[in-house]
XYZ file of C-alpha atoms in Angstrom:
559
model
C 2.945 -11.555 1.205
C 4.550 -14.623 -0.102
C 2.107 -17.437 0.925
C 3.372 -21.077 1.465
C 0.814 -23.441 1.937
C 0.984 -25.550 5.582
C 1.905 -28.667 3.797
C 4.826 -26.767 1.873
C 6.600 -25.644 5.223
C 9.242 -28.123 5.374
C 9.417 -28.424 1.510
C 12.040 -26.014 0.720
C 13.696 -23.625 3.269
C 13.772 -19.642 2.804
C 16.390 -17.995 3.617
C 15.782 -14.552 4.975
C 12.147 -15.117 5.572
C 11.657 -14.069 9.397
C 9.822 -16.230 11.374
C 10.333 -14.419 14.602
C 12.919 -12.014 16.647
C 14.596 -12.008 20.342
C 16.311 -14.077 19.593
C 16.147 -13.985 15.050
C 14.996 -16.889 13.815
C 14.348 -17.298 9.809
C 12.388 -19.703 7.986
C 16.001 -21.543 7.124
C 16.896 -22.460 10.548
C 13.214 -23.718 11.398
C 12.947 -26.015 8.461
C 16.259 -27.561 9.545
C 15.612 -27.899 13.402
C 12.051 -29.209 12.193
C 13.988 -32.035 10.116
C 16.386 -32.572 12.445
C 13.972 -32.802 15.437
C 12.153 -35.155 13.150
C 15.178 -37.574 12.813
C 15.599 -37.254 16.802
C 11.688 -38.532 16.700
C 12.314 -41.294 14.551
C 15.373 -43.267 15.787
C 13.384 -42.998 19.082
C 10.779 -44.489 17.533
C 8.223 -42.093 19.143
C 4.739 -42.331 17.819
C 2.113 -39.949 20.506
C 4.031 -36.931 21.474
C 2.758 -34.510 24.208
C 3.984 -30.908 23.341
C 4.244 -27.828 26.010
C 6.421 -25.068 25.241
C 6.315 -21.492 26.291
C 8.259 -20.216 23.303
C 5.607 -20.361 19.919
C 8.636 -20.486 17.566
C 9.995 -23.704 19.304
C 6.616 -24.803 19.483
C 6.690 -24.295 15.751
C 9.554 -26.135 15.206
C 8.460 -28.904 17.385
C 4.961 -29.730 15.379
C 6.623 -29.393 12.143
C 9.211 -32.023 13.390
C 6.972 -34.056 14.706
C 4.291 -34.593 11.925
C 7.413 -34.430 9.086
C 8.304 -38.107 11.634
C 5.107 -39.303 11.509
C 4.507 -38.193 15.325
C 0.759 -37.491 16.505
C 1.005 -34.074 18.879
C -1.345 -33.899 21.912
C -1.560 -30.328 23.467
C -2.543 -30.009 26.894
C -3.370 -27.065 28.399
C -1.086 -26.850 31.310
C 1.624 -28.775 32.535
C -0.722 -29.659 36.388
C -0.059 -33.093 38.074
C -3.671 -34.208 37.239
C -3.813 -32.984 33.537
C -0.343 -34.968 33.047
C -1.262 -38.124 34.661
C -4.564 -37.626 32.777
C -2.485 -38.024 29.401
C 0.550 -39.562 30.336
C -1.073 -43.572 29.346
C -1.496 -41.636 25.482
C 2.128 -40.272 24.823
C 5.059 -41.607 24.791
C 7.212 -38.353 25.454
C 6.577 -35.092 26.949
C 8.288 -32.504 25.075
C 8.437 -29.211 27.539
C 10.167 -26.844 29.100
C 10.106 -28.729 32.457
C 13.913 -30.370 33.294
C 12.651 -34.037 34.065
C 11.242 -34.424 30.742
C 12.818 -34.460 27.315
C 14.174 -30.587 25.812
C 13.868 -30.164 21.613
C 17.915 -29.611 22.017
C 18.443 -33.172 23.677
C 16.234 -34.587 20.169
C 18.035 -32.913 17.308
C 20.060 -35.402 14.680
C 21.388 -35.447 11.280
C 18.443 -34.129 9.272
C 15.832 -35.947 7.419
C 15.470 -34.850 3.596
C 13.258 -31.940 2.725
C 9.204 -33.377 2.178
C 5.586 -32.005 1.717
C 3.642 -32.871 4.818
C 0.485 -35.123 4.270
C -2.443 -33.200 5.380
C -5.026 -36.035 5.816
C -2.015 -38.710 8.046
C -0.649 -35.188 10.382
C -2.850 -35.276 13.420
C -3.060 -32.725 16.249
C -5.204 -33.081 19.603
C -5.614 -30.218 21.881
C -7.360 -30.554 24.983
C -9.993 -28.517 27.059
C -9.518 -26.650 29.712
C -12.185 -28.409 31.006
C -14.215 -25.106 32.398
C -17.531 -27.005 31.422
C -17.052 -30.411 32.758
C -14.109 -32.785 32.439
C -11.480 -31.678 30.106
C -11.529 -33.108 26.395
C -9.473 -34.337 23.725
C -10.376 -32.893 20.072
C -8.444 -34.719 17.439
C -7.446 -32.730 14.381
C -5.953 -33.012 11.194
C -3.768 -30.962 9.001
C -6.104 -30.176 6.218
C -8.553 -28.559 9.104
C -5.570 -26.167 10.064
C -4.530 -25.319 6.424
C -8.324 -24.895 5.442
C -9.077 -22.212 8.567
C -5.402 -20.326 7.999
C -5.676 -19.952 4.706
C -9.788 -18.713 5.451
C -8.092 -16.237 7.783
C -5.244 -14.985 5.241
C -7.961 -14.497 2.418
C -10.081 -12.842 4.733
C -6.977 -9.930 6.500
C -3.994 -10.790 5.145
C -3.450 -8.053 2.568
C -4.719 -5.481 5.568
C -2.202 -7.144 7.968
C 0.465 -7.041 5.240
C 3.753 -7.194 7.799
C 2.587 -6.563 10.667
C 4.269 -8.552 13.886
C 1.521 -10.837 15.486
C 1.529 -9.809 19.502
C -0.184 -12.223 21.486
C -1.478 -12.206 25.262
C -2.664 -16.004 24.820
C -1.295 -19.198 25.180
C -0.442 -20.950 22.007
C -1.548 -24.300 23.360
C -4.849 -23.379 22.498
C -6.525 -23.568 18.654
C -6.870 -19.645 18.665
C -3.328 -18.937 19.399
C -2.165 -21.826 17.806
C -3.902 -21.088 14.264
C -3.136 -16.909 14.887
C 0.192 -16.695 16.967
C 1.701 -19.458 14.821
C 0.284 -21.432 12.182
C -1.248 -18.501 10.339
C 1.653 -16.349 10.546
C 4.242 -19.360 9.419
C 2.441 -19.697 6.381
C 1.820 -15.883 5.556
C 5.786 -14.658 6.185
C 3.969 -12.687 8.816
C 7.106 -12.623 11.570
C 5.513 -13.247 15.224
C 6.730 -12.625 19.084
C 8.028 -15.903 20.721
C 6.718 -15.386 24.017
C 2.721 -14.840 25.767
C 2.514 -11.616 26.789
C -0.208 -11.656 29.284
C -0.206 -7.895 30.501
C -0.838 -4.808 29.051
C 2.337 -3.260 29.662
C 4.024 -6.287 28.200
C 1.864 -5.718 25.347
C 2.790 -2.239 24.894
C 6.147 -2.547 25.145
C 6.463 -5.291 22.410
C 4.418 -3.151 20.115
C 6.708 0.008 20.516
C 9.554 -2.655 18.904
C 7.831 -3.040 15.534
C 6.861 -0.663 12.517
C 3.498 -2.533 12.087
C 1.600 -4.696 14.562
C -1.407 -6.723 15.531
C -3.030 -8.125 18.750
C -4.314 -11.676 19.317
C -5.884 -10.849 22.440
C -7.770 -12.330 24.742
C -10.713 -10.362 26.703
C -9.119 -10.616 30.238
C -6.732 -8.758 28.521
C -8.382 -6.110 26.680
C -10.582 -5.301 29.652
C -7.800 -4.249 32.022
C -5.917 -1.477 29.872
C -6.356 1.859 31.347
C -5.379 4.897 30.663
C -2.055 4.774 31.957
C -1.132 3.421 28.390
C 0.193 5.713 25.143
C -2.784 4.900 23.356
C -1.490 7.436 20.631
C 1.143 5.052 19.809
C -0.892 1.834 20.521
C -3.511 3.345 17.816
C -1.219 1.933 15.100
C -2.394 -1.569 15.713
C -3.359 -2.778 12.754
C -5.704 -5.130 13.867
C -7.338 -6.160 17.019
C -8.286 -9.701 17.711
C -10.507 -11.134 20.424
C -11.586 -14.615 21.842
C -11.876 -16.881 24.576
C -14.883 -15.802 25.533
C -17.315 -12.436 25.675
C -15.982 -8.871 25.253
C -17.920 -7.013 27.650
C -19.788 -3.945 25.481
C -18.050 -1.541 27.447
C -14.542 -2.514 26.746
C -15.270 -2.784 23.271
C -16.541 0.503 22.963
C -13.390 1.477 25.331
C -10.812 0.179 22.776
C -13.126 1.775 19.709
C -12.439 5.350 21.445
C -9.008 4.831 21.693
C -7.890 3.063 18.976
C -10.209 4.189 16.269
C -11.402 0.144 15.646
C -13.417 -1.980 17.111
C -12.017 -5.166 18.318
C -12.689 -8.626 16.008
C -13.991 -10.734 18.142
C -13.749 -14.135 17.064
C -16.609 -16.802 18.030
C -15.848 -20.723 17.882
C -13.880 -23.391 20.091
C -11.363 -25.691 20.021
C -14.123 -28.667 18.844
C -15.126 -26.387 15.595
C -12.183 -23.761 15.201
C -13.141 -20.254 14.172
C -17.201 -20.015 13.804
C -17.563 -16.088 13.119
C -16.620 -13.170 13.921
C -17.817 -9.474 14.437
C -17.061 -5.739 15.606
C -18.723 -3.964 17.721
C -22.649 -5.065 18.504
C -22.598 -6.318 15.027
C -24.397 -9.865 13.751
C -21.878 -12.527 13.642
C -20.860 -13.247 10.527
C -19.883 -16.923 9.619
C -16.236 -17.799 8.448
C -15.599 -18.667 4.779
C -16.194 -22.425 4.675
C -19.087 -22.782 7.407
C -22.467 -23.626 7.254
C -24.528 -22.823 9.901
C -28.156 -24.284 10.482
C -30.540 -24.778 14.012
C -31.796 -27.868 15.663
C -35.390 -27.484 17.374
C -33.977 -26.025 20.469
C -32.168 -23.194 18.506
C -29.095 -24.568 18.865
C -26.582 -24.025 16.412
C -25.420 -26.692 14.168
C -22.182 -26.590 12.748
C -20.471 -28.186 9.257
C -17.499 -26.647 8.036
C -14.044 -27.271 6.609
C -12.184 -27.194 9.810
C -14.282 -30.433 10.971
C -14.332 -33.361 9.519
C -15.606 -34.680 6.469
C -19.510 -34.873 6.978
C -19.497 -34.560 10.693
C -22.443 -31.821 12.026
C -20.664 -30.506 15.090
C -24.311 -30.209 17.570
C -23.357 -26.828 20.084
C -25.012 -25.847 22.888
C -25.558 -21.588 21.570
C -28.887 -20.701 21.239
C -28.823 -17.892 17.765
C -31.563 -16.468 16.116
C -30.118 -16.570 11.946
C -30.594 -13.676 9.649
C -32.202 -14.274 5.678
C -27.747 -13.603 5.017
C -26.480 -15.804 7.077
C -25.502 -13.698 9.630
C -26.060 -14.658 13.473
C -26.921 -12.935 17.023
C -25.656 -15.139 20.284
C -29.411 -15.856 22.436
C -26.827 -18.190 25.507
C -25.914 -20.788 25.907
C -28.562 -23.670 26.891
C -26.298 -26.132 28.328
C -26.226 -22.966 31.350
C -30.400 -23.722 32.315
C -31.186 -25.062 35.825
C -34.465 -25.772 37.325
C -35.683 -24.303 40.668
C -38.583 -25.491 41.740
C -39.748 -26.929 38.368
C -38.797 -24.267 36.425
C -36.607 -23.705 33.636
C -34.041 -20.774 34.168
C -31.571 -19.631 31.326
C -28.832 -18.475 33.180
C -27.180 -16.785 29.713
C -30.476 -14.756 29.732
C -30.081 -13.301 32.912
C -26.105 -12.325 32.784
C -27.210 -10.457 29.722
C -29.542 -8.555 31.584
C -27.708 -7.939 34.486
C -25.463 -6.843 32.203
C -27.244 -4.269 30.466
C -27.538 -2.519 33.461
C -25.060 0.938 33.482
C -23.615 -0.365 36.620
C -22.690 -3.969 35.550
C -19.515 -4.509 34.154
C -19.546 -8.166 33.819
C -22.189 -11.047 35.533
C -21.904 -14.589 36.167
C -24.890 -16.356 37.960
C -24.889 -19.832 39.917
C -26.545 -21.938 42.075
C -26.313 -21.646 45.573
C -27.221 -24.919 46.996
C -28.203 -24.388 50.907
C -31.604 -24.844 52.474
C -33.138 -24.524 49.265
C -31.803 -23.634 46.094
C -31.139 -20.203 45.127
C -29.396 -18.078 42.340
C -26.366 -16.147 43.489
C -24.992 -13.086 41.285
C -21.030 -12.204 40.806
C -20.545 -9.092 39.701
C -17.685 -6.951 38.316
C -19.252 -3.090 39.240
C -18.528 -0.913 36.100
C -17.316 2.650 37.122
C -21.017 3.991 37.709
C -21.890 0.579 39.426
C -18.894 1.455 41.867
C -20.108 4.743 42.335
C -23.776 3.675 43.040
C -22.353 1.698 45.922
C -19.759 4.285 47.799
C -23.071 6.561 47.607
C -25.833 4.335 48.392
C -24.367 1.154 49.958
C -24.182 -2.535 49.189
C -28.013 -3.333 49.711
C -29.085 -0.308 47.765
C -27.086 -1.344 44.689
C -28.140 -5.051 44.950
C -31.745 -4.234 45.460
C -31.809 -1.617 42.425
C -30.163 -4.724 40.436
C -33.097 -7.544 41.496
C -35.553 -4.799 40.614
C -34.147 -4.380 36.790
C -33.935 -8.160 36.836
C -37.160 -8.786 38.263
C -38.376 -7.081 34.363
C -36.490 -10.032 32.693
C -37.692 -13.030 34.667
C -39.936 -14.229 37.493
C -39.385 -13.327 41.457
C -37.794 -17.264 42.035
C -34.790 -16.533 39.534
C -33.773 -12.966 41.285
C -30.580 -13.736 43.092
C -30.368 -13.976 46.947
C -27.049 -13.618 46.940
C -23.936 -11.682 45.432
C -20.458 -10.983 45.133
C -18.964 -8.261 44.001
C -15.563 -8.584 42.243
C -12.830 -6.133 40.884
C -12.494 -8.328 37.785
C -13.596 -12.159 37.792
C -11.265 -14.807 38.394
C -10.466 -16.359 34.854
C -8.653 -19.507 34.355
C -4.688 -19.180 32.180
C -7.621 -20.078 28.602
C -9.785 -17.266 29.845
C -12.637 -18.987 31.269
C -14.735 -18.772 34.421
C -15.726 -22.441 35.151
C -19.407 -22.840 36.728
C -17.674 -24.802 39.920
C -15.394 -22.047 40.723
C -18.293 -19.337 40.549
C -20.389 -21.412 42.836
C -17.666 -21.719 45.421
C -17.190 -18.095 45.219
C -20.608 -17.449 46.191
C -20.323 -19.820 48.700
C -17.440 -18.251 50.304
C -17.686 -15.834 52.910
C -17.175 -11.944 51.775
C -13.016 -11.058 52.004
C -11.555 -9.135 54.935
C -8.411 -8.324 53.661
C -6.993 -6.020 50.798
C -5.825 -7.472 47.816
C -2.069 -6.717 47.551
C -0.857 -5.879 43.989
C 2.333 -4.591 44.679
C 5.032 -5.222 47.226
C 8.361 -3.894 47.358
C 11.415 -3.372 50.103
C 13.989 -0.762 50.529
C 16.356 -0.612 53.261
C 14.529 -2.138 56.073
C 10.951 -0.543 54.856
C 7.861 -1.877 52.668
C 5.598 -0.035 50.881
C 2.666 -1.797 49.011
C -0.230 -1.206 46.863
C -3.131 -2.488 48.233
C -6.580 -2.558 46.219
C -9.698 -2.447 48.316
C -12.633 -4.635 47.873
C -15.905 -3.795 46.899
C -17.513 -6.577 48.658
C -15.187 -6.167 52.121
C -16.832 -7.460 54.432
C -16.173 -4.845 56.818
C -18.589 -2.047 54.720
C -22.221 -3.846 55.692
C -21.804 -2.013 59.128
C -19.615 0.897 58.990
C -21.733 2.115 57.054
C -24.971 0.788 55.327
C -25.104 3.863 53.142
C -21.804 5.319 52.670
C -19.404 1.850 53.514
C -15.987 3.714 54.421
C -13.145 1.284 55.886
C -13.062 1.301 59.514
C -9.671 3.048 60.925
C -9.138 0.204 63.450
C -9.354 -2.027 60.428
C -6.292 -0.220 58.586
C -4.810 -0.506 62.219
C -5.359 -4.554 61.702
C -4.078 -4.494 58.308
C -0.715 -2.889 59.216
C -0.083 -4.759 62.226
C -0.976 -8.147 60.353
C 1.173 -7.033 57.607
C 4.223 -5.456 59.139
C 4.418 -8.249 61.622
C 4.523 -10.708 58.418
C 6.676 -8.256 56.479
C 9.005 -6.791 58.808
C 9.336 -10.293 60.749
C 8.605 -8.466 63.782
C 6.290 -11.177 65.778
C 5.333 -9.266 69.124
C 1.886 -7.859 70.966
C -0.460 -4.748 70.304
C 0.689 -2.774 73.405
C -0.788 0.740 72.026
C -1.029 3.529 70.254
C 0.342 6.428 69.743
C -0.152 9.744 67.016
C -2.963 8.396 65.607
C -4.252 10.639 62.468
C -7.431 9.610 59.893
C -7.456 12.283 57.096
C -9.469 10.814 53.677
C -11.493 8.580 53.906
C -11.149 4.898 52.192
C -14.254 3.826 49.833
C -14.991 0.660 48.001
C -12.599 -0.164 45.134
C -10.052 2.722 46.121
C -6.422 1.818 45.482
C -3.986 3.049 48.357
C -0.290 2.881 49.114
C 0.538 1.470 52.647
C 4.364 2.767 53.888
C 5.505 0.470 56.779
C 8.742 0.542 59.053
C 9.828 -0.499 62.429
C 11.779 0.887 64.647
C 14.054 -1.466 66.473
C 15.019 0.610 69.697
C 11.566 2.147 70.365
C 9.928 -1.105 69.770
C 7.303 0.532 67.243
C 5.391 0.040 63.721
C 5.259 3.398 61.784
C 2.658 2.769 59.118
C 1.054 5.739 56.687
C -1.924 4.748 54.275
C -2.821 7.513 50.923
C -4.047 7.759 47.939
C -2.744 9.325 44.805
C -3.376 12.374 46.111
C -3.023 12.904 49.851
C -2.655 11.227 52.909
C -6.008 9.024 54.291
C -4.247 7.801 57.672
C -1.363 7.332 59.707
C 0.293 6.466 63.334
C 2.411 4.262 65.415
C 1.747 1.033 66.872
C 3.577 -0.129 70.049
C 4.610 -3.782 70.553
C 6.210 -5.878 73.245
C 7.659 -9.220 73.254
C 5.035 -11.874 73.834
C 5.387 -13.607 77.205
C 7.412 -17.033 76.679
């Protein structure tokens, strides 16, 4: 590939050089939007520039403006009423997609001339999503950028070659900035405009290009099934992973069906890329970083995407190889103290992890009476199975009595949650507050709807059913199967809302239960009402056969 330094993008334009498709876009036309935005920047005399935009390549074209002008770019990580009145006293314009503020089109001018971009005066802040504590701003300048791109071109580029970068995270963040955009820009490597944040999205992109690769995120990766054409997906050319831990099992998952491991890619937006790995693997440091330990463990960090002499102090525990090469021990900023003692709550998601029916594992502190740990789970497919078999409290006790090997009888959690996948933030993360307040809330009594769609008067849906319903303790301990006068709840609740058909239960009538409904099933629910007869037809099934059906009689409530 025909590499062009960072500094060098608005140097000299390239005709022909594709930056990105749907719509074409080729290095030509970005370097004069960039110059032109630039001139639009200046005669406004805009110094602090906040920068949200969906599309990557006009998010392209809007840095490049902006540091060719002088501008310093802050980018926040959503577009929320706090996180903008958090930063609005720092910019002077918010450049988004968002009508009331100012559009790139509205800023473009006569162009200013052609220059090389100063790598030490270009300054970039992004900011945190804030999933540990309050949100951050981490300044950056341009020679950290060009130093980790050109670390990640030496390292893949010549495997990548052409290959379209697909990505399923935002590019507000420093790992799809530096891999949806930056990197690609510099390597001729062309690059899809828009986040594609589900895996048939994904798929359907990569059908569109000769050679691809993934920047991926593990929310992602985790949820493709099988209903994909992994024959044709198998011509990724690369995998890449971050944001935050690939469970094991999707890893190996992706390995079987695309003949790679994933690269998983360690670091954060305060140090950029870290390491990176495949499979269960050491982490192996970038090109550039230098890793040592502070008495806790803790890593220290010094590298070229940092600045000058700075020693960035994290809060991973690692245990370093004689090479230089790393294995994750948790994070210690995640240890709490019940009743004097120190708990690693890293530690214990690991081991709750390596259990065959643990998927993923967060643990928190439930804070009533006296303190406790609480557990949320996502069941893996033999963890799901243990519980339609054995019941809720014979999976939970099975999993305090692995635990109880790993710590002492104080740190086994008192009480859990059990999840179809966990609840991650639009930057992938799970913050601590948010799995607290799910262990805090009561256990769901409704089904999850996933689908929803109308057709002449009649709604059918696709409800998912979960593991932790409420309604399983008693009906029953062993073998939880959904009640049938709960499915007779859910379709009155939901036609009435659906169907706009407020009214009374009044009876019954043709009532059939065929399958039963487990823990975690998926089921179809058909719904109609008929107007003259005054009734709710509803049918649930599965993918295979009917599990209940009947017809519920209403009557106009009494005015």
């Amino acid at each position: 590939m025909n590499w062009i330094k960072l500094e060098h993008l608005l140097l000299k334009a390239h005709p022909g050089r594709t930056v990105t498709f749907d719509p074409v876009l080729d290095h030509s036309a970005l370097h004069d939007q960039a110059l032109r935005l630039a001139a639009g920047l200046q005669a406004r005399g805009v110094q602090r520039m906040a920068l949200h935009l969906e599309d990557a390549a006009q998010l392209a074209i809007a840095l490049l403006g902006a540091w060719r002008a002088g501008v310093s770019v802050l980018l926040p990580a959503d577009l929320q009423a706090q996180t903008r009145q958090r930063w609005s006293g720092e910019v002077d314009l918010w450049l988004t997609d968002l009508e009331h503020d100012t559009r790139l089109a509205a800023l473009l001018q006569a162009p200013l001339p052609a220059a090389e971009l100063d790598l030490a005066q270009c300054r970039l802040s992004l900011c945190t999503s804030g999933s540990s504590g309050e949100p951050k701003r981490i300044d950056k300048t341009l020679v950290q950028l060009a130093n980790e791109v050109q670390a990640l071109e030496q390292l893949w580029g010549a495997e990548l070659g052409s290959a379209c970068m697909i990505g399923s995270v935002a590019a507000q963040d420093i790992y799809g900035l530096l891999f949806r955009v930056l990197w690609p820009l510099c390597a001729g490597r062309p690059f899809v405009r828009r986040q594609l944040p589900f895996p048939e999205d994904l798929q359907r992109a990569s059908r569109e290009y000769p050679a691809f690769a993934w920047v991926a995120s593990p929310a992602l990766l985790k949820r493709m099934g099988d209903n994909l054409d992994w024959p044709a997906l198998s011509q990724v050319s690369r995998v890449f992973s971050s944001g935050g831990a690939l469970p094991a099992e999707a890893a190996h998952s992706l390995q079987q069906r695309l003949g790679q491991w994933p690269t998983e890619i360690f670091g954060s937006s305060e140090t950029g890329g870290i390491a990176w790995r495949q499979g269960a693997s050491l982490w192996q440091p970038f090109a550039g970083v230098q890793l040592s330990q502070d008495a806790d463990g803790a890593l220290l960090i010094a590298s070229t995407y940092l600045p000058e002499g700075h020693v960035e102090h994290s809060a991973d525990a690692a245990r370093i190889e004689a090479d230089g090469r790393f294995e994750l021990l948790g994070r210690l900023d995640r240890i709490v103290k019940l009743e004097e003692k120190r708990i690693s709550l890293p530690m214990l998601e690991q081991a709750l992890a390596s259990h065959a029916w643990v998927s993923e594992a967060r643990l928190g502190v439930v804070q009533e009476n006296r303190a406790s740990l609480g557990a949320v789970l996502v069941l893996s497919e033999a963890g799901l199975q243990a519980l339609r078999n054995g019941g809720r409290r014979h999976l939970t006790q099975s999993l305090r009595q692995h635990l109880s090997q790993h710590c002492e009888a104080l740190a086994l959690p008192r009480r859990w949650r059990l999840l179809r996948q966990l609840p991650l933030n639009a930057q992938g993360k799970l913050p601590q507050a948010e799995v607290e307040a799910l262990l805090l809330a009561p256990r769901p009594q409704a089904p999850e709807v996933l689908e929803q769609h109308e057709q002449d008067g009649e709604w059918n849906l696709q409800l998912s059913i979960p593991p932790d319903l409420a309604y399983f303790s008693g009906h029953f301990p062993q073998t939880p199967v959904l009640p049938g006068v709960v499915q007779v709840d859910w379709a009155l609740a939901l036609g009435q809302q659906l169907l706009d058909r407020p009214g009374r239960f009044a009876g019954m009538e043709v009532l059939k239960f065929q399958q039963l409904v487990r823990p975690g099933d998926q089921v179809q629910l058909h719904l109609r009402f008929d107007d003259e007869r005054g009734k709710l037809y509803f049918a649930y099934r599965n993918d295979t056969a009917a599990c209940s059906s009947g017809r519920i009689l209403l009557e106009a409530a009494c005015g």
